[in-house]
Amino acid sequence: MIEKLESIEKRYEQITKELMNPIVMNNFNELKKLSKEQSDLKQIVDKYHELKKYQTANEEAKSLLNDNELKEMAQNEIEQNTEKIEKLNKELEILLIPKDENDGKNVIMEIRGAAGGDEANIFAGDLLRMYTYYAEKNGWKIEIDHQIEGTSGGFSQVECTIKGENVYSKLKYESGAHRVQRVPVTETQGRVHTSTATVLVMPELEDVDIDIKESDLKIDVYHSSGAGGQSVNTSNSAVRITHIPTNTVVTCQNERSQLKNKDKAMKLLKIKLYDKMMQQQEQTLGTERKTKIGTGDRSEKIRTYNYPQNRVTDHRIGFSIMSLDRVMNGELEPIIDALITEDLKRKLKGE
């Protein structure tokens, strides 16, 4: 670990010098790139400097152990410094774990009502509201790209883009089947039903290198509906694109311009196809990390929301919390923090 820390420290010092170079200062792209790299390394370097400070202080204190008058003071200082050194070593271990390159990205989220008919669609709407509240708490912006409303409320399908700081790092664990256990509003005899909605979370990638043939696409335009308002409905501005070979469908209707909707739909299509391609590669080559929390597959059951017991259970890590009411109001932090902690624990063990 020390060798790696020394290497990071040297790189940090090198970047600092490069940032003072007039040539770099006048090159916006290079300046932005180096500034980001420096920012990413700063926390590690600062903690490493702190670690070295306490290690040096310990060595100095040890030299006083033979002095009868200063021995007790030296022992106390060594004990305090050792605790701090152990704490810093653990923090540095975590900081040195390779980061997911997508953690800082925005996300594309798709929620669908699954098993359970109208109740599943209503639950899909509840999940969207939950994520909307959570986004607001984090200062993120959520934009609805496409929605198909359920006949009794909620959505049979809704797609949105969530933008903000490190959105993917928090929401990447949400992909999978979410199960609800409660008495539906349509149930006349008070029986508890089980329904499901599926969530798919993908990082919003800017430059997706995928070659898509025009002949493989079916493009439909139609009147927008839903959150766009009446002025959106005056023209055929909504765009639906079907990638025929994979039967992947994307729709965008939130822009008033058909051209803008088409551009965004093509971007969404590339992201979806890229996500499918990466999952297929992991399955084919067997390269999926064992440390990964869940497979990220839409069909994997990841969480149950039990209304009668006010309980939420994440099945991947065996975590339960008796505050479903607060979770549905956007207080997802305890669940997401538990998932992040477990993810780090598995990575540290190298499982």
CSV table of C-alpha atoms in Angstrom, one decimal:
chain,number,residue,atom,x,y,z
A,1,MET,CA,0.0,0.0,0.0
A,2,ILE,CA,2.9,2.4,0.8
A,3,GLU,CA,4.4,2.0,-2.7
A,4,LYS,CA,1.0,2.9,-4.2
A,5,LEU,CA,0.7,5.9,-1.9
A,6,GLU,CA,4.2,7.1,-2.8
A,7,SER,CA,3.3,6.8,-6.5
A,8,ILE,CA,0.1,8.8,-6.0
A,9,GLU,CA,1.9,11.4,-4.1
A,10,LYS,CA,4.5,11.8,-6.9
A,11,ARG,CA,1.8,12.0,-9.5
A,12,TYR,CA,0.0,14.7,-7.4
A,13,GLU,CA,3.1,16.8,-7.2
A,14,GLN,CA,3.7,16.4,-10.9
A,15,ILE,CA,0.2,17.6,-11.7
A,16,THR,CA,0.6,20.6,-9.4
A,17,LYS,CA,3.7,21.6,-11.4
A,18,GLU,CA,2.0,21.0,-14.8
A,19,LEU,CA,-0.9,23.2,-13.7
A,20,MET,CA,1.5,26.1,-13.2
A,21,ASN,CA,2.8,25.7,-16.8
A,22,PRO,CA,1.5,28.6,-19.0
A,23,ILE,CA,1.0,26.3,-21.9
A,24,VAL,CA,-1.4,24.1,-19.8
A,25,MET,CA,-3.1,27.2,-18.3
A,26,ASN,CA,-4.0,28.3,-21.8
A,27,ASN,CA,-5.3,24.9,-22.9
A,28,PHE,CA,-8.8,24.6,-21.4
A,29,ASN,CA,-9.3,20.9,-22.1
A,30,GLU,CA,-5.9,19.9,-20.6
A,31,LEU,CA,-6.4,22.3,-17.7
A,32,LYS,CA,-9.8,20.7,-16.9
A,33,LYS,CA,-8.5,17.2,-17.3
A,34,LEU,CA,-5.5,17.7,-14.9
A,35,SER,CA,-7.6,19.7,-12.4
A,36,LYS,CA,-10.0,16.8,-12.2
A,37,GLU,CA,-7.2,14.3,-11.7
A,38,GLN,CA,-5.7,16.4,-9.0
A,39,SER,CA,-9.0,16.8,-7.3
A,40,ASP,CA,-9.5,13.0,-7.4
A,41,LEU,CA,-6.1,12.4,-5.8
A,42,LYS,CA,-6.2,15.2,-3.2
A,43,GLN,CA,-8.1,13.3,-0.5
A,44,ILE,CA,-5.7,10.4,-0.7
A,45,VAL,CA,-2.6,12.6,-0.6
A,46,ASP,CA,-3.9,14.6,2.3
A,47,LYS,CA,-4.6,11.5,4.4
A,48,TYR,CA,-1.2,10.1,3.4
A,49,HIS,CA,0.5,13.2,4.6
A,50,GLU,CA,-1.5,13.0,7.9
A,51,LEU,CA,-0.4,9.3,8.2
A,52,LYS,CA,3.3,10.2,7.8
A,53,LYS,CA,2.9,13.0,10.3
A,54,TYR,CA,1.7,10.5,13.0
A,55,GLN,CA,4.3,7.9,12.0
A,56,THR,CA,7.1,10.5,12.4
A,57,ALA,CA,5.6,11.6,15.8
A,58,ASN,CA,5.6,8.0,16.9
A,59,GLU,CA,9.3,7.5,16.0
A,60,GLU,CA,10.2,10.6,18.0
A,61,ALA,CA,8.1,9.5,21.0
A,62,LYS,CA,9.8,6.1,20.9
A,63,SER,CA,13.2,7.7,21.3
A,64,LEU,CA,12.0,9.1,24.6
A,65,LEU,CA,11.1,5.8,26.2
A,66,ASN,CA,14.5,5.5,27.8
A,67,ASP,CA,14.0,8.8,29.6
A,68,ASN,CA,12.4,8.0,33.0
A,69,GLU,CA,10.9,11.5,33.3
A,70,LEU,CA,9.4,11.5,29.8
A,71,LYS,CA,8.6,7.8,29.5
A,72,GLU,CA,4.9,7.9,30.6
A,73,MET,CA,4.2,10.9,28.4
A,74,ALA,CA,5.9,9.2,25.4
A,75,GLN,CA,3.9,6.0,25.9
A,76,ASN,CA,0.6,7.9,26.0
A,77,GLU,CA,1.5,9.7,22.8
A,78,ILE,CA,2.5,6.5,21.1
A,79,GLU,CA,-0.9,4.9,22.0
A,80,GLN,CA,-2.8,7.9,20.7
A,81,ASN,CA,-0.8,8.1,17.5
A,82,THR,CA,-1.1,4.3,16.9
A,83,GLU,CA,-5.0,4.6,17.1
A,84,LYS,CA,-4.9,7.4,14.6
A,85,ILE,CA,-2.5,5.5,12.3
A,86,GLU,CA,-4.7,2.4,12.3
A,87,LYS,CA,-7.8,4.6,11.5
A,88,LEU,CA,-6.0,6.3,8.7
A,89,ASN,CA,-4.7,3.0,7.2
A,90,LYS,CA,-8.3,1.7,7.1
A,91,GLU,CA,-9.5,4.9,5.4
A,92,LEU,CA,-6.7,4.8,2.9
A,93,GLU,CA,-7.5,1.2,2.1
A,94,ILE,CA,-11.0,2.2,1.1
A,95,LEU,CA,-9.8,5.2,-0.8
A,96,LEU,CA,-7.4,3.0,-2.8
A,97,ILE,CA,-10.2,0.7,-4.0
A,98,PRO,CA,-10.6,1.3,-7.7
A,99,LYS,CA,-13.6,3.5,-8.3
A,100,ASP,CA,-16.4,2.8,-10.7
A,101,GLU,CA,-15.6,5.2,-13.6
A,102,ASN,CA,-19.4,5.8,-14.0
A,103,ASP,CA,-20.0,6.8,-10.3
A,104,GLY,CA,-19.9,10.6,-11.1
A,105,LYS,CA,-22.4,10.3,-14.0
A,106,ASN,CA,-26.1,11.1,-14.3
A,107,VAL,CA,-28.5,8.1,-14.8
A,108,ILE,CA,-31.2,7.0,-17.0
A,109,MET,CA,-33.9,5.2,-15.0
A,110,GLU,CA,-36.7,3.1,-16.3
A,111,ILE,CA,-39.5,1.8,-14.1
A,112,ARG,CA,-42.2,-0.6,-15.2
A,113,GLY,CA,-45.2,-2.2,-13.6
A,114,ALA,CA,-44.7,-6.0,-13.8
A,115,ALA,CA,-46.7,-8.7,-12.0
A,116,GLY,CA,-49.9,-7.6,-10.4
A,117,GLY,CA,-51.8,-5.6,-13.0
A,118,ASP,CA,-53.2,-2.2,-11.9
A,119,GLU,CA,-51.6,-2.5,-8.5
A,120,ALA,CA,-48.1,-3.1,-10.1
A,121,ASN,CA,-48.6,0.1,-12.1
A,122,ILE,CA,-49.6,2.0,-9.0
A,123,PHE,CA,-46.5,0.7,-7.2
A,124,ALA,CA,-44.3,1.8,-10.2
A,125,GLY,CA,-45.7,5.3,-9.7
A,126,ASP,CA,-45.0,5.1,-5.9
A,127,LEU,CA,-41.4,4.1,-6.8
A,128,LEU,CA,-41.0,7.1,-9.1
A,129,ARG,CA,-42.3,9.4,-6.4
A,130,MET,CA,-39.9,7.8,-3.9
A,131,TYR,CA,-36.9,8.4,-6.2
A,132,THR,CA,-38.1,11.9,-7.0
A,133,TYR,CA,-38.2,12.8,-3.3
A,134,TYR,CA,-34.7,11.2,-2.8
A,135,ALA,CA,-33.4,13.2,-5.8
A,136,GLU,CA,-34.8,16.4,-4.3
A,137,LYS,CA,-33.1,15.7,-1.0
A,138,ASN,CA,-29.8,15.3,-2.8
A,139,GLY,CA,-30.2,18.5,-4.9
A,140,TRP,CA,-30.6,16.4,-8.1
A,141,LYS,CA,-32.8,17.3,-11.1
A,142,ILE,CA,-35.2,14.7,-12.5
A,143,GLU,CA,-36.7,14.9,-16.0
A,144,ILE,CA,-39.4,12.6,-17.4
A,145,ASP,CA,-38.4,11.4,-20.9
A,146,HIS,CA,-41.4,9.2,-21.5
A,147,GLN,CA,-44.4,7.8,-19.7
A,148,ILE,CA,-47.3,5.4,-20.2
A,149,GLU,CA,-49.9,6.0,-17.5
A,150,GLY,CA,-51.7,3.0,-15.9
A,151,THR,CA,-55.5,2.8,-16.2
A,152,SER,CA,-56.0,3.0,-12.4
A,153,GLY,CA,-53.0,5.3,-11.7
A,154,GLY,CA,-49.3,5.0,-11.6
A,155,PHE,CA,-47.4,4.0,-14.7
A,156,SER,CA,-47.1,0.8,-16.8
A,157,GLN,CA,-43.8,2.4,-17.9
A,158,VAL,CA,-41.9,5.6,-17.1
A,159,GLU,CA,-38.4,6.7,-18.1
A,160,CYS,CA,-36.5,9.6,-16.7
A,161,THR,CA,-33.1,11.2,-16.5
A,162,ILE,CA,-31.7,12.1,-13.1
A,163,LYS,CA,-28.9,14.7,-13.1
A,164,GLY,CA,-26.6,15.9,-10.3
A,165,GLU,CA,-23.5,15.1,-8.4
A,166,ASN,CA,-22.5,11.4,-8.2
A,167,VAL,CA,-26.0,10.2,-9.0
A,168,TYR,CA,-24.9,6.8,-10.4
A,169,SER,CA,-22.8,6.1,-7.3
A,170,LYS,CA,-26.0,6.1,-5.2
A,171,LEU,CA,-28.6,4.7,-7.6
A,172,LYS,CA,-26.6,2.0,-9.3
A,173,TYR,CA,-27.8,-0.6,-6.8
A,174,GLU,CA,-31.5,0.0,-7.6
A,175,SER,CA,-31.8,-2.2,-10.7
A,176,GLY,CA,-33.9,-5.2,-10.3
A,177,ALA,CA,-37.4,-6.4,-9.3
A,178,HIS,CA,-39.0,-4.4,-6.4
A,179,ARG,CA,-41.9,-6.3,-4.6
A,180,VAL,CA,-44.7,-4.7,-2.7
A,181,GLN,CA,-47.0,-6.5,-0.2
A,182,ARG,CA,-50.1,-4.5,0.8
A,183,VAL,CA,-53.9,-4.3,0.5
A,184,PRO,CA,-54.6,-2.7,-3.0
A,185,VAL,CA,-57.2,0.0,-3.2
A,186,THR,CA,-59.2,-2.2,-5.5
A,187,GLU,CA,-59.3,-5.1,-2.9
A,188,THR,CA,-62.8,-5.3,-1.3
A,189,GLN,CA,-62.0,-8.0,1.3
A,190,GLY,CA,-58.9,-6.5,2.8
A,191,ARG,CA,-56.5,-9.2,1.6
A,192,VAL,CA,-52.8,-8.5,1.2
A,193,HIS,CA,-51.6,-8.9,-2.4
A,194,THR,CA,-48.0,-9.1,-3.7
A,195,SER,CA,-47.1,-7.1,-6.8
A,196,THR,CA,-43.9,-6.2,-8.5
A,197,ALA,CA,-42.3,-3.3,-10.5
A,198,THR,CA,-39.0,-3.5,-12.2
A,199,VAL,CA,-36.3,-0.8,-12.2
A,200,LEU,CA,-33.4,-0.4,-14.6
A,201,VAL,CA,-30.6,2.1,-13.9
A,202,MET,CA,-28.0,3.0,-16.5
A,203,PRO,CA,-25.2,5.6,-16.4
A,204,GLU,CA,-25.8,8.5,-18.9
A,205,LEU,CA,-22.8,8.0,-21.2
A,206,GLU,CA,-21.8,10.9,-23.4
A,207,ASP,CA,-19.7,9.1,-26.1
A,208,VAL,CA,-21.1,5.6,-26.7
A,209,ASP,CA,-19.2,4.0,-29.6
A,210,ILE,CA,-21.8,1.8,-31.1
A,211,ASP,CA,-22.4,1.5,-34.8
A,212,ILE,CA,-26.2,1.5,-35.6
A,213,LYS,CA,-27.4,0.9,-39.1
A,214,GLU,CA,-30.2,3.2,-40.3
A,215,SER,CA,-31.8,0.1,-41.9
A,216,ASP,CA,-32.1,-1.5,-38.4
A,217,LEU,CA,-34.2,1.3,-37.1
A,218,LYS,CA,-38.0,1.9,-37.1
A,219,ILE,CA,-38.8,5.5,-36.3
A,220,ASP,CA,-42.4,6.6,-35.4
A,221,VAL,CA,-43.6,10.1,-34.6
A,222,TYR,CA,-46.8,11.0,-32.7
A,223,HIS,CA,-48.5,13.5,-30.5
A,224,SER,CA,-46.8,14.0,-27.1
A,225,SER,CA,-48.9,13.5,-24.0
A,226,GLY,CA,-48.6,13.7,-20.2
A,227,ALA,CA,-46.3,16.1,-18.4
A,228,GLY,CA,-45.5,18.2,-21.5
A,229,GLY,CA,-48.6,20.3,-21.3
A,230,GLN,CA,-51.2,21.1,-24.0
A,231,SER,CA,-48.7,23.2,-26.0
A,232,VAL,CA,-46.7,20.0,-26.6
A,233,ASN,CA,-49.6,18.3,-28.2
A,234,THR,CA,-50.1,20.6,-31.1
A,235,SER,CA,-47.6,18.7,-33.3
A,236,ASN,CA,-46.1,15.3,-33.8
A,237,SER,CA,-43.1,16.0,-31.6
A,238,ALA,CA,-42.8,12.7,-29.7
A,239,VAL,CA,-40.4,10.1,-31.2
A,240,ARG,CA,-40.3,6.3,-30.8
A,241,ILE,CA,-37.3,4.4,-32.1
A,242,THR,CA,-37.2,0.6,-32.4
A,243,HIS,CA,-33.9,-1.2,-32.9
A,244,ILE,CA,-35.2,-4.1,-34.9
A,245,PRO,CA,-32.4,-6.7,-34.3
A,246,THR,CA,-32.7,-6.5,-30.5
A,247,ASN,CA,-36.3,-5.3,-30.3
A,248,THR,CA,-35.1,-2.4,-28.1
A,249,VAL,CA,-37.6,0.5,-27.9
A,250,VAL,CA,-36.8,4.0,-26.7
A,251,THR,CA,-39.2,7.0,-26.7
A,252,CYS,CA,-38.7,10.6,-25.9
A,253,GLN,CA,-41.5,13.2,-25.7
A,254,ASN,CA,-40.3,15.8,-23.2
A,255,GLU,CA,-38.9,18.3,-25.8
A,256,ARG,CA,-41.2,20.4,-28.0
A,257,SER,CA,-39.0,19.9,-31.0
A,258,GLN,CA,-39.2,16.6,-32.9
A,259,LEU,CA,-35.5,16.9,-33.8
A,260,LYS,CA,-34.5,17.3,-30.2
A,261,ASN,CA,-36.6,14.3,-29.1
A,262,LYS,CA,-35.1,12.2,-31.9
A,263,ASP,CA,-31.5,13.2,-30.9
A,264,LYS,CA,-32.3,12.3,-27.2
A,265,ALA,CA,-34.0,9.0,-28.2
A,266,MET,CA,-30.9,8.0,-30.3
A,267,LYS,CA,-28.7,8.8,-27.3
A,268,LEU,CA,-31.0,6.6,-25.0
A,269,LEU,CA,-30.9,3.8,-27.6
A,270,LYS,CA,-27.1,3.8,-27.7
A,271,ILE,CA,-27.0,3.7,-23.9
A,272,LYS,CA,-29.4,0.8,-23.7
A,273,LEU,CA,-27.7,-1.2,-26.4
A,274,TYR,CA,-24.3,-0.6,-24.7
A,275,ASP,CA,-25.7,-1.7,-21.4
A,276,LYS,CA,-27.0,-4.9,-23.0
A,277,MET,CA,-23.7,-5.5,-24.7
A,278,MET,CA,-21.7,-5.1,-21.4
A,279,GLN,CA,-24.1,-7.5,-19.6
A,280,GLN,CA,-23.7,-10.1,-22.3
A,281,GLN,CA,-20.0,-9.8,-22.2
A,282,GLU,CA,-19.9,-10.4,-18.5
A,283,GLN,CA,-22.1,-13.4,-18.8
A,284,THR,CA,-20.2,-14.9,-21.8
A,285,LEU,CA,-16.7,-14.3,-20.4
A,286,GLY,CA,-17.6,-14.9,-16.8
A,287,THR,CA,-15.9,-11.6,-15.8
A,288,GLU,CA,-18.6,-10.3,-13.5
A,289,ARG,CA,-17.0,-9.3,-10.2
A,290,LYS,CA,-18.1,-11.5,-7.3
A,291,THR,CA,-18.0,-8.4,-5.1
A,292,LYS,CA,-20.9,-6.9,-7.1
A,293,ILE,CA,-24.1,-6.3,-5.1
A,294,GLY,CA,-26.6,-8.0,-7.3
A,295,THR,CA,-26.5,-8.7,-11.0
A,296,GLY,CA,-28.2,-5.5,-12.1
A,297,ASP,CA,-30.6,-7.7,-14.1
A,298,ARG,CA,-34.2,-6.4,-14.2
A,299,SER,CA,-35.6,-9.8,-13.2
A,300,GLU,CA,-33.5,-10.2,-10.0
A,301,LYS,CA,-35.7,-9.7,-6.9
A,302,ILE,CA,-33.8,-7.2,-4.8
A,303,ARG,CA,-36.2,-5.6,-2.3
A,304,THR,CA,-39.6,-6.1,-0.6
A,305,TYR,CA,-41.8,-3.3,0.7
A,306,ASN,CA,-44.1,-4.8,3.3
A,307,TYR,CA,-46.8,-2.2,4.2
A,308,PRO,CA,-48.6,-4.2,7.0
A,309,GLN,CA,-45.3,-4.5,8.9
A,310,ASN,CA,-43.9,-1.1,7.8
A,311,ARG,CA,-40.8,-2.9,6.8
A,312,VAL,CA,-38.4,-2.7,3.8
A,313,THR,CA,-36.0,-5.6,3.2
A,314,ASP,CA,-33.1,-5.7,0.8
A,315,HIS,CA,-32.6,-9.4,0.0
A,316,ARG,CA,-29.1,-9.0,-1.5
A,317,ILE,CA,-27.5,-8.1,1.8
A,318,GLY,CA,-30.2,-9.3,4.3
A,319,PHE,CA,-30.9,-5.7,5.5
A,320,SER,CA,-34.3,-4.7,6.9
A,321,ILE,CA,-35.5,-1.4,8.2
A,322,MET,CA,-38.8,-0.8,10.0
A,323,SER,CA,-39.6,2.6,8.5
A,324,LEU,CA,-41.2,1.9,5.1
A,325,ASP,CA,-43.3,5.1,5.4
A,326,ARG,CA,-40.1,7.3,5.6
A,327,VAL,CA,-38.4,5.3,2.8
A,328,MET,CA,-41.3,5.9,0.5
A,329,ASN,CA,-41.0,9.6,1.3
A,330,GLY,CA,-37.4,9.5,-0.1
A,331,GLU,CA,-35.4,8.6,3.0
A,332,LEU,CA,-33.4,6.0,1.2
A,333,GLU,CA,-30.1,6.8,2.8
A,334,PRO,CA,-30.0,3.9,5.4
A,335,ILE,CA,-30.6,1.3,2.6
A,336,ILE,CA,-28.2,2.8,0.1
A,337,ASP,CA,-25.5,3.4,2.8
A,338,ALA,CA,-25.8,-0.2,3.9
A,339,LEU,CA,-25.4,-1.4,0.2
A,340,ILE,CA,-22.3,0.9,-0.2
A,341,THR,CA,-20.8,-0.4,3.0
A,342,GLU,CA,-21.3,-4.0,2.1
A,343,ASP,CA,-19.9,-3.4,-1.4
A,344,LEU,CA,-16.7,-1.8,0.1
A,345,LYS,CA,-16.5,-4.7,2.6
A,346,ARG,CA,-16.5,-7.3,-0.1
A,347,LYS,CA,-14.0,-5.4,-2.2
A,348,LEU,CA,-11.6,-5.1,0.8
A,349,LYS,CA,-11.9,-8.8,1.3
A,350,GLY,CA,-11.1,-9.3,-2.4
A,351,GLU,CA,-14.0,-11.8,-2.7
